[in-house]
Tab-separated table of C-alpha atoms in Angstrom:
chain	number	residue	atom	x	y	z
A	1	UNK	CA	-37.763	3.146	20.526
A	2	UNK	CA	-35.791	2.478	23.671
A	3	UNK	CA	-32.035	2.373	23.094
A	4	UNK	CA	-29.563	0.843	25.596
A	5	UNK	CA	-28.602	3.299	28.294
A	6	UNK	CA	-24.926	3.035	27.351
A	7	UNK	CA	-25.725	4.071	23.794
A	8	UNK	CA	-27.798	7.047	24.928
A	9	UNK	CA	-25.247	8.352	27.353
A	10	UNK	CA	-22.308	7.678	24.885
A	11	UNK	CA	-23.989	9.649	22.116
A	12	UNK	CA	-24.754	12.447	24.539
A	13	UNK	CA	-21.150	12.621	25.585
A	14	UNK	CA	-20.080	12.648	21.894
A	15	UNK	CA	-21.763	15.992	21.446
A	16	UNK	CA	-19.776	19.090	22.399
A	17	UNK	CA	-20.341	20.388	25.845
A	18	UNK	CA	-20.075	24.107	26.746
A	19	UNK	CA	-17.286	23.417	29.209
A	20	UNK	CA	-15.482	20.867	27.137
A	21	UNK	CA	-14.423	22.758	24.013
A	22	UNK	CA	-10.819	21.592	24.174
A	23	UNK	CA	-11.932	17.973	24.313
A	24	UNK	CA	-14.399	18.636	21.529
A	25	UNK	CA	-11.566	20.199	19.519
A	26	UNK	CA	-9.433	17.068	19.807
A	27	UNK	CA	-12.400	14.799	19.008
A	28	UNK	CA	-13.092	16.815	15.883
A	29	UNK	CA	-9.505	16.474	14.690
A	30	UNK	CA	-9.500	12.740	15.383
A	31	UNK	CA	-12.676	12.407	13.277
A	32	UNK	CA	-11.207	14.607	10.532
A	33	UNK	CA	-7.947	12.590	10.640
A	34	UNK	CA	-9.811	9.308	10.148
A	35	UNK	CA	-11.864	10.854	7.280
A	36	UNK	CA	-8.674	12.228	5.653
A	37	UNK	CA	-6.864	8.839	6.017
A	38	UNK	CA	-9.763	6.826	4.501
A	39	UNK	CA	-10.142	9.351	1.678
A	40	UNK	CA	-6.440	9.246	0.827
A	41	UNK	CA	-6.316	5.489	1.045
A	42	UNK	CA	-9.310	5.025	-1.260
A	43	UNK	CA	-8.036	7.494	-3.821
A	44	UNK	CA	-4.362	6.389	-3.930
A	45	UNK	CA	-5.180	2.680	-4.020
A	46	UNK	CA	-7.647	3.133	-6.782
A	47	UNK	CA	-5.122	5.001	-8.893
A	48	UNK	CA	-2.406	2.388	-8.200
A	49	UNK	CA	-4.776	-0.425	-9.002
A	50	UNK	CA	-5.451	1.373	-12.244
A	51	UNK	CA	-1.783	1.590	-13.094
A	52	UNK	CA	-1.341	-2.052	-12.262
A	53	UNK	CA	-4.256	-2.913	-14.521
A	54	UNK	CA	-2.738	-0.926	-17.394
A	55	UNK	CA	0.533	-2.780	-16.929
A	56	UNK	CA	-1.302	-6.083	-16.898
A	57	UNK	CA	-3.258	-5.192	-20.012
A	58	UNK	CA	-0.416	-3.766	-22.092
A	59	UNK	CA	2.578	-5.867	-21.139
A	60	UNK	CA	0.965	-9.161	-20.289
A	61	UNK	CA	-1.283	-8.897	-23.315
A	62	UNK	CA	1.694	-9.247	-25.635
A	63	UNK	CA	3.847	-11.846	-23.828
A	64	UNK	CA	2.958	-15.537	-23.421
A	65	UNK	CA	1.487	-16.250	-20.015
A	66	UNK	CA	2.648	-19.846	-19.868
A	67	UNK	CA	5.213	-21.621	-22.133
A	68	UNK	CA	5.430	-25.426	-22.456
A	69	UNK	CA	8.470	-26.729	-24.374
A	70	UNK	CA	9.330	-30.419	-24.834
A	71	UNK	CA	12.947	-31.336	-23.841
A	72	UNK	CA	15.079	-34.189	-25.035
A	73	UNK	CA	16.036	-37.003	-22.695
A	74	UNK	CA	19.674	-36.992	-23.966
A	75	UNK	CA	21.845	-34.688	-25.955
A	76	UNK	CA	21.624	-36.931	-29.014
A	77	UNK	CA	17.901	-37.704	-28.907
A	78	UNK	CA	15.477	-35.305	-30.669
A	79	UNK	CA	13.031	-33.506	-28.394
A	80	UNK	CA	9.395	-34.661	-28.041
A	81	UNK	CA	6.935	-32.774	-30.255
A	82	UNK	CA	3.964	-30.979	-28.839
A	83	UNK	CA	1.146	-29.318	-30.879
A	84	UNK	CA	-2.037	-27.572	-29.976
A	85	UNK	CA	-4.338	-30.555	-30.602
A	86	UNK	CA	-2.188	-32.781	-28.495
A	87	UNK	CA	-2.251	-30.354	-25.600
A	88	UNK	CA	-6.045	-29.976	-25.784
A	89	UNK	CA	-6.468	-33.725	-25.791
A	90	UNK	CA	-4.241	-34.149	-22.695
A	91	UNK	CA	-5.989	-31.483	-20.572
A	92	UNK	CA	-9.578	-32.034	-21.688
A	93	UNK	CA	-10.604	-33.066	-18.136
A	94	UNK	CA	-8.433	-30.583	-16.282
A	95	UNK	CA	-10.096	-28.063	-13.984
A	96	UNK	CA	-7.882	-25.169	-15.092
A	97	UNK	CA	-8.989	-25.601	-18.771
A	98	UNK	CA	-11.624	-22.913	-18.285
A	99	UNK	CA	-8.982	-20.378	-17.329
A	100	UNK	CA	-7.228	-20.824	-20.737
A	101	UNK	CA	-8.595	-18.648	-23.524
A	102	UNK	CA	-5.960	-19.379	-26.153
A	103	UNK	CA	-3.511	-22.255	-26.964
A	104	UNK	CA	-1.045	-21.182	-29.579
A	105	UNK	CA	1.998	-22.840	-31.265
A	106	UNK	CA	5.300	-21.349	-29.966
A	107	UNK	CA	7.673	-20.169	-32.627
A	108	UNK	CA	10.098	-17.527	-31.391
A	109	UNK	CA	13.741	-16.619	-31.255
A	110	UNK	CA	16.052	-13.982	-29.937
A	111	UNK	CA	17.324	-12.023	-32.935
A	112	UNK	CA	19.386	-9.000	-33.916
A	113	UNK	CA	17.661	-6.420	-36.034
A	114	UNK	CA	19.976	-4.439	-38.341
A	115	UNK	CA	18.490	-0.911	-38.663
A	116	UNK	CA	19.726	1.837	-40.933
A	117	UNK	CA	21.672	3.408	-38.083
A	118	UNK	CA	22.016	0.795	-35.406
A	119	UNK	CA	21.765	-2.835	-34.274
A	120	UNK	CA	19.041	-3.772	-31.808
A	121	UNK	CA	18.291	-7.052	-29.998
A	122	UNK	CA	14.596	-8.099	-30.274
A	123	UNK	CA	12.409	-11.106	-29.583
A	124	UNK	CA	10.925	-12.343	-32.858
A	125	UNK	CA	7.573	-14.182	-32.457
A	126	UNK	CA	6.085	-16.246	-35.232
A	127	UNK	CA	2.452	-16.186	-36.204
A	128	UNK	CA	1.268	-19.215	-38.236
A	129	UNK	CA	-2.237	-17.988	-39.178
A	130	UNK	CA	-5.051	-15.579	-38.287
A	131	UNK	CA	-6.080	-17.810	-35.329
A	132	UNK	CA	-2.671	-17.815	-33.638
A	133	UNK	CA	-2.548	-14.080	-32.960
A	134	UNK	CA	-2.500	-13.413	-29.149
A	135	UNK	CA	-5.585	-11.618	-27.962
A	136	UNK	CA	-3.460	-8.909	-26.306
A	137	UNK	CA	-2.076	-7.812	-29.676
A	138	UNK	CA	-5.016	-8.910	-31.911
A	139	UNK	CA	-6.243	-5.375	-32.151
A	140	UNK	CA	-3.079	-3.599	-31.244
A	141	UNK	CA	-2.892	-2.227	-34.808
A	142	UNK	CA	-5.956	-0.185	-33.984
A	143	UNK	CA	-5.433	0.555	-30.275
A	144	UNK	CA	-8.167	-1.865	-28.993
A	145	UNK	CA	-7.000	-4.337	-26.357
A	146	UNK	CA	-8.399	-7.694	-25.350
A	147	UNK	CA	-11.184	-7.897	-27.853
A	148	UNK	CA	-12.000	-11.410	-28.998
A	149	UNK	CA	-12.996	-10.175	-32.435
A	150	UNK	CA	-10.733	-7.829	-34.462
A	151	UNK	CA	-12.290	-4.758	-36.027
A	152	UNK	CA	-12.207	-4.300	-39.798
A	153	UNK	CA	-8.988	-2.288	-39.979
A	154	UNK	CA	-7.089	-4.598	-37.684
A	155	UNK	CA	-8.295	-7.728	-39.522
A	156	UNK	CA	-7.262	-6.263	-42.853
A	157	UNK	CA	-3.857	-5.355	-41.497
A	158	UNK	CA	-3.157	-8.798	-40.094
A	159	UNK	CA	-4.440	-10.402	-43.281
A	160	UNK	CA	-2.018	-8.266	-45.335
A	161	UNK	CA	0.759	-9.310	-42.965
A	162	UNK	CA	-0.050	-13.063	-43.374
A	163	UNK	CA	-0.052	-12.625	-47.180
A	164	UNK	CA	3.364	-10.894	-47.169
A	165	UNK	CA	6.330	-13.238	-47.560
A	166	UNK	CA	9.108	-12.030	-45.206
A	167	UNK	CA	6.964	-9.309	-43.824
A	168	UNK	CA	7.435	-7.966	-40.285
A	169	UNK	CA	5.318	-5.974	-37.845
A	170	UNK	CA	7.372	-3.762	-35.450
A	171	UNK	CA	6.382	-1.691	-32.443
A	172	UNK	CA	5.331	1.913	-32.956
A	173	UNK	CA	7.766	3.240	-30.305
A	174	UNK	CA	10.636	1.399	-31.988
A	175	UNK	CA	9.641	2.886	-35.352
A	176	UNK	CA	9.524	6.377	-33.862
A	177	UNK	CA	12.877	5.965	-32.219
A	178	UNK	CA	14.726	4.746	-35.308
A	179	UNK	CA	12.673	6.604	-37.988
A	180	UNK	CA	11.094	3.472	-39.500
A	181	UNK	CA	8.075	3.536	-41.770
A	182	UNK	CA	5.894	0.961	-43.498
A	183	UNK	CA	7.727	-0.376	-46.543
A	184	UNK	CA	11.200	0.030	-45.084
A	185	UNK	CA	13.627	-2.893	-45.323
A	186	UNK	CA	15.354	-4.242	-42.235
A	187	UNK	CA	17.602	-7.239	-41.795
A	188	UNK	CA	16.923	-9.835	-39.126
A	189	UNK	CA	19.845	-11.986	-37.903
A	190	UNK	CA	19.804	-15.124	-35.736
A	191	UNK	CA	23.263	-16.155	-34.436
A	192	UNK	CA	22.134	-19.535	-33.113
A	193	UNK	CA	21.684	-20.895	-36.673
A	194	UNK	CA	24.826	-19.614	-38.333
A	195	UNK	CA	26.301	-21.181	-41.415
A	196	UNK	CA	29.637	-21.161	-43.222
A	197	UNK	CA	30.246	-18.864	-46.170
A	198	UNK	CA	33.323	-18.095	-48.272
A	199	UNK	CA	34.083	-15.210	-45.914
A	200	UNK	CA	33.626	-17.295	-42.764
A	201	UNK	CA	30.878	-18.272	-40.378
A	202	UNK	CA	27.856	-15.972	-40.719
A	203	UNK	CA	24.540	-15.830	-38.761
A	204	UNK	CA	21.383	-16.746	-40.543
A	205	UNK	CA	19.850	-13.517	-41.910
A	206	UNK	CA	17.110	-12.302	-44.118
A	207	UNK	CA	15.836	-8.954	-45.241
A	208	UNK	CA	12.231	-8.281	-44.107
A	209	UNK	CA	9.780	-5.624	-45.175
A	210	UNK	CA	7.765	-3.611	-42.594
A	211	UNK	CA	4.115	-4.180	-43.422
A	212	UNK	CA	2.558	-2.584	-40.333
A	213	UNK	CA	3.115	-1.440	-36.743
A	214	UNK	CA	1.537	-2.427	-33.471
A	215	UNK	CA	1.275	-0.292	-30.396
A	216	UNK	CA	0.556	-1.745	-26.912
A	217	UNK	CA	1.796	1.515	-25.420
A	218	UNK	CA	4.341	-0.315	-23.263
A	219	UNK	CA	7.991	-1.302	-23.254
A	220	UNK	CA	6.957	-4.368	-25.356
A	221	UNK	CA	6.788	-2.111	-28.360
A	222	UNK	CA	10.568	-1.719	-28.239
A	223	UNK	CA	11.396	-5.413	-27.701
A	224	UNK	CA	9.025	-7.519	-29.760
A	225	UNK	CA	8.516	-8.030	-33.487
A	226	UNK	CA	6.127	-10.285	-35.323
A	227	UNK	CA	6.889	-12.365	-38.434
A	228	UNK	CA	5.146	-15.325	-40.033
A	229	UNK	CA	6.043	-18.638	-38.429
A	230	UNK	CA	7.144	-20.231	-41.664
A	231	UNK	CA	9.499	-17.345	-42.434
A	232	UNK	CA	11.015	-17.494	-38.927
A	233	UNK	CA	11.430	-21.269	-39.165
A	234	UNK	CA	13.206	-20.950	-42.508
A	235	UNK	CA	15.524	-18.378	-40.944
A	236	UNK	CA	16.225	-20.858	-38.060
A	237	UNK	CA	16.855	-23.649	-40.586
A	238	UNK	CA	13.775	-25.613	-39.488
A	239	UNK	CA	10.689	-27.002	-41.252
A	240	UNK	CA	8.142	-24.293	-42.055
A	241	UNK	CA	5.460	-26.056	-39.882
A	242	UNK	CA	7.830	-26.706	-36.933
A	243	UNK	CA	7.246	-25.304	-33.473
A	244	UNK	CA	9.159	-25.320	-30.127
A	245	UNK	CA	6.039	-26.011	-28.071
A	246	UNK	CA	2.927	-24.145	-27.131
A	247	UNK	CA	2.101	-20.923	-25.381
A	248	UNK	CA	-1.018	-20.268	-23.290
A	249	UNK	CA	-3.005	-17.093	-22.989
A	250	UNK	CA	-4.995	-17.040	-19.673
A	251	UNK	CA	-8.128	-15.287	-18.670
A	252	UNK	CA	-6.229	-13.890	-15.699
A	253	UNK	CA	-2.541	-13.612	-16.192
A	254	UNK	CA	-1.932	-13.583	-12.409
A	255	UNK	CA	-3.001	-17.211	-12.289
A	256	UNK	CA	0.058	-18.183	-14.327
A	257	UNK	CA	2.051	-19.628	-11.385
A	258	UNK	CA	-0.869	-21.669	-10.104
A	259	UNK	CA	-1.797	-23.021	-13.539
A	260	UNK	CA	1.870	-23.771	-14.385
A	261	UNK	CA	2.026	-25.856	-11.258
A	262	UNK	CA	-1.123	-27.742	-12.126
A	263	UNK	CA	0.157	-28.393	-15.670
A	264	UNK	CA	3.096	-30.404	-14.291
A	265	UNK	CA	0.528	-33.179	-13.487
A	266	UNK	CA	-0.072	-33.633	-17.197
A	267	UNK	CA	3.379	-32.529	-18.467
A	268	UNK	CA	6.088	-33.670	-16.038
A	269	UNK	CA	9.161	-31.462	-15.720
A	270	UNK	CA	11.332	-34.362	-16.690
A	271	UNK	CA	9.931	-34.234	-20.229
A	272	UNK	CA	8.764	-30.626	-20.570
A	273	UNK	CA	10.073	-27.240	-19.628
A	274	UNK	CA	7.295	-25.091	-18.168
A	275	UNK	CA	7.804	-21.306	-17.792
A	276	UNK	CA	5.522	-18.327	-17.231
A	277	UNK	CA	5.637	-14.570	-17.506
A	278	UNK	CA	6.952	-14.244	-13.935
A	279	UNK	CA	10.306	-15.407	-15.247
A	280	UNK	CA	10.648	-12.390	-17.590
A	281	UNK	CA	8.432	-9.630	-16.200
A	282	UNK	CA	7.811	-10.789	-12.595
A	283	UNK	CA	10.217	-8.300	-11.034
A	284	UNK	CA	8.277	-5.373	-12.449
A	285	UNK	CA	4.948	-6.484	-10.976
A	286	UNK	CA	6.658	-7.492	-7.702
A	287	UNK	CA	7.970	-3.959	-7.435
A	288	UNK	CA	4.469	-2.556	-8.144
A	289	UNK	CA	3.027	-4.864	-5.486
A	290	UNK	CA	5.607	-3.782	-2.995
A	291	UNK	CA	4.954	-0.143	-3.780
A	292	UNK	CA	1.237	-0.699	-3.254
A	293	UNK	CA	1.903	-2.441	0.056
A	294	UNK	CA	4.129	0.420	1.252
A	295	UNK	CA	1.613	3.031	0.193
A	296	UNK	CA	-1.137	1.138	1.998
A	297	UNK	CA	1.017	0.982	5.129
A	298	UNK	CA	2.076	4.662	5.127
A	299	UNK	CA	-1.466	5.965	4.473
A	300	UNK	CA	-2.860	3.662	7.155
A	301	UNK	CA	-0.562	5.488	9.620
A	302	UNK	CA	-2.764	8.586	9.149
A	303	UNK	CA	-5.720	6.558	10.478
A	304	UNK	CA	-3.496	5.266	13.342
A	305	UNK	CA	-2.536	8.785	14.364
A	306	UNK	CA	-6.262	9.805	14.303
A	307	UNK	CA	-6.939	6.726	16.501
A	308	UNK	CA	-4.351	7.976	18.986
A	309	UNK	CA	-6.233	11.243	19.113
A	310	UNK	CA	-9.334	9.299	20.007
A	311	UNK	CA	-7.432	7.687	22.909
A	312	UNK	CA	-6.283	11.155	24.259
A	313	UNK	CA	-9.699	12.696	23.850
A	314	UNK	CA	-11.454	9.825	25.666
A	315	UNK	CA	-8.850	9.809	28.480
A	316	UNK	CA	-9.556	13.474	29.074
A	317	UNK	CA	-13.291	12.826	28.816
A	318	UNK	CA	-13.069	10.109	31.424
A	319	UNK	CA	-11.175	12.455	33.751
A	320	UNK	CA	-13.722	15.157	33.214
A	321	UNK	CA	-16.702	12.894	33.719
A	322	UNK	CA	-15.311	10.798	36.568
A	323	UNK	CA	-17.839	12.312	39.079
A	324	UNK	CA	-20.786	11.383	36.785
A	325	UNK	CA	-19.298	7.922	36.292
A	326	UNK	CA	-18.946	7.435	40.020
A	327	UNK	CA	-22.582	8.493	40.555
A	328	UNK	CA	-23.713	6.153	37.828
A	329	UNK	CA	-21.880	3.277	39.562
A	330	UNK	CA	-23.422	4.057	42.891
A	331	UNK	CA	-26.810	3.933	41.263
A	332	UNK	CA	-26.101	0.373	40.210
A	333	UNK	CA	-24.632	0.697	36.694
A	334	UNK	CA	-22.261	-2.205	35.969
A	335	UNK	CA	-18.624	-1.788	34.879
A	336	UNK	CA	-19.449	-3.249	31.474
A	337	UNK	CA	-22.136	-0.652	30.874
A	338	UNK	CA	-19.720	2.177	31.896
A	339	UNK	CA	-17.112	0.758	29.533
A	340	UNK	CA	-19.674	0.595	26.690
A	341	UNK	CA	-20.515	4.303	27.181
A	342	UNK	CA	-17.005	5.390	26.207
A	343	UNK	CA	-16.652	2.722	23.517
A	344	UNK	CA	-19.827	4.217	21.936
A	345	UNK	CA	-18.233	7.648	22.088
A	346	UNK	CA	-15.012	6.482	20.409
A	347	UNK	CA	-16.962	4.406	17.844
A	348	UNK	CA	-19.013	7.530	17.026
A	349	UNK	CA	-15.932	9.447	15.949
A	350	UNK	CA	-14.540	6.443	14.054
A	351	UNK	CA	-17.822	5.510	12.267
A	352	UNK	CA	-18.676	9.075	11.340
A	353	UNK	CA	-15.162	9.856	10.171
A	354	UNK	CA	-14.831	6.579	8.254
A	355	UNK	CA	-18.202	6.954	6.490
A	356	UNK	CA	-17.457	10.593	5.654
A	357	UNK	CA	-14.015	9.833	4.281
A	358	UNK	CA	-15.258	6.841	2.350
A	359	UNK	CA	-18.133	8.812	0.750
A	360	UNK	CA	-15.917	11.742	-0.262
A	361	UNK	CA	-13.170	9.351	-1.417
A	362	UNK	CA	-15.614	7.404	-3.604
A	363	UNK	CA	-17.079	10.531	-5.120
A	364	UNK	CA	-13.676	12.114	-5.752
A	365	UNK	CA	-12.195	8.928	-7.186
A	366	UNK	CA	-15.046	8.277	-9.572
A	367	UNK	CA	-14.995	11.850	-10.834
A	368	UNK	CA	-11.201	12.559	-10.589
A	369	UNK	CA	-10.522	12.696	-14.314
A	370	UNK	CA	-13.568	14.920	-14.880
A	371	UNK	CA	-12.399	17.231	-12.096
A	372	UNK	CA	-8.870	17.330	-13.543
A	373	UNK	CA	-10.262	18.165	-17.044
A	374	UNK	CA	-12.492	20.893	-15.634
A	375	UNK	CA	-9.668	22.523	-13.600
A	376	UNK	CA	-6.958	22.030	-16.230
A	377	UNK	CA	-4.802	19.784	-13.994
A	378	UNK	CA	-2.721	17.087	-15.673
A	379	UNK	CA	-0.543	14.879	-13.458
A	380	UNK	CA	0.730	12.792	-16.355
A	381	UNK	CA	1.896	15.742	-18.404
A	382	UNK	CA	0.217	14.432	-21.538
A	383	UNK	CA	-2.790	16.385	-22.837
A	384	UNK	CA	-6.015	14.474	-23.140
A	385	UNK	CA	-4.888	11.497	-21.045
A	386	UNK	CA	-6.355	10.988	-17.608
A	387	UNK	CA	-5.227	8.850	-14.673
A	388	UNK	CA	-6.026	5.139	-14.914
A	389	UNK	CA	-8.498	4.454	-12.084
A	390	UNK	CA	-9.770	1.086	-10.974
A	391	UNK	CA	-12.367	1.690	-8.267
A	392	UNK	CA	-13.521	-1.282	-6.107
A	393	UNK	CA	-16.490	-1.103	-3.752
A	394	UNK	CA	-15.113	-4.127	-1.988
A	395	UNK	CA	-11.813	-2.426	-1.181
A	396	UNK	CA	-13.706	0.682	-0.078
A	397	UNK	CA	-15.608	-1.522	2.399
A	398	UNK	CA	-12.377	-2.971	3.650
A	399	UNK	CA	-10.783	0.432	4.196
A	400	UNK	CA	-13.872	1.816	6.014
A	401	UNK	CA	-14.151	-1.292	8.151
A	402	UNK	CA	-10.454	-1.034	9.000
A	403	UNK	CA	-10.882	2.595	10.151
A	404	UNK	CA	-13.930	1.640	12.336
A	405	UNK	CA	-12.100	-1.318	13.898
A	406	UNK	CA	-9.056	0.873	14.762
A	407	UNK	CA	-11.406	3.441	16.341
A	408	UNK	CA	-13.055	0.718	18.407
A	409	UNK	CA	-9.648	-0.607	19.496
A	410	UNK	CA	-8.517	2.918	20.443
A	411	UNK	CA	-11.590	3.222	22.721
A	412	UNK	CA	-10.912	0.095	24.719
A	413	UNK	CA	-8.186	1.484	27.054
A	414	UNK	CA	-10.077	4.689	28.104
A	415	UNK	CA	-13.283	2.695	28.521
A	416	UNK	CA	-11.628	0.126	30.790
A	417	UNK	CA	-10.085	2.952	32.864
A	418	UNK	CA	-13.504	4.428	33.317
A	419	UNK	CA	-14.970	1.029	34.333
A	420	UNK	CA	-12.266	0.685	36.998
A	421	UNK	CA	-13.052	3.994	38.763
A	422	UNK	CA	-13.950	3.518	42.433
A	423	UNK	CA	-16.949	5.708	43.497
A	424	UNK	CA	-15.571	6.006	47.080
A	425	UNK	CA	-12.254	7.426	45.857
A	426	UNK	CA	-13.833	9.827	43.427
A	427	UNK	CA	-16.618	11.082	45.698
A	428	UNK	CA	-14.560	11.144	48.973
A	429	UNK	CA	-14.194	14.930	48.996
A	430	UNK	CA	-17.503	15.864	47.312
């Protein structure tokens, strides 16, 4: 097979020459730098994507993704009601309907929980029946997330909860912090629905019995409690079947902003208040996103430094081979062909380094937890728990492509300088 002359000469120059060991040494380190940069970028971004996925699963699995609350037109007029069936009827032809996996009645209130040794502010969420349990916490009593069907133990626990009048489910971390156990009595107080008593105005309060504990393994365990909707409504001086609006659970929680915007076409903001999880937990995920962006930028600098090494190595190669370049030009080789020779040489270092780094990075990332277990390393400090890793072949392709493109760009300047050499000036004293 006949390859282009520029490719043949460029690959020949890429191999170490006996009298060019220093240039070969710089080329090797530029190739190694690209490989190291790609490896580090693949590994770090996979781990950070894994951590972001864990946050998304544990935190966003327990909080409503989108809230829709009717609002009154005046202070004296009652607010418009909105139930699940009404919502489904209004959006039956909407394109975003396929992204909604649950439509649940919204019954919740900020409350103060009186514990044996302290007072703690919590968000109390009401659950009206077995079908109104958010998928993110459906199996949280048995450590199984985002399953559409609860296992036997979880189903039995939720059934026992729904059969318990004034029963409450608290987070496991909260129970551990305050020494709570199933069967303990705690008092829930809501100041917004206070009433007068012989000793003065008192908040609505009721003693609840802990019937079970959930564990999403996130900060939600310390902020959220579940009670029956009818019990929470009685505590708030409302009808047992009343609800503030509806809450939506989405297939992808990061579509919340987009879907909330589309919902305004069916539920105008003049009549409904539309919120999403970005209002309460958006800053956390924004911080994670910024951290990922900064890590991507800093690790990309490793590839940039390696690309600068390619520039220096090619500049020295052009200087060393200028006599040969001049002879090739006198034999009729065009400046574009001369330029392509050195672009091929720079691309050789970039392609080989990027593919090597990508291959090692993929192997190391996919086997990182096994390697850590075999060597006894534990970066999290908790025995038996590995790093959350979310490996993406698409991102690996992006990273490798970025490294190759940077190597090609680094080759342009030395290649152009070689193409501009004048044979008469170079061979004048030969």
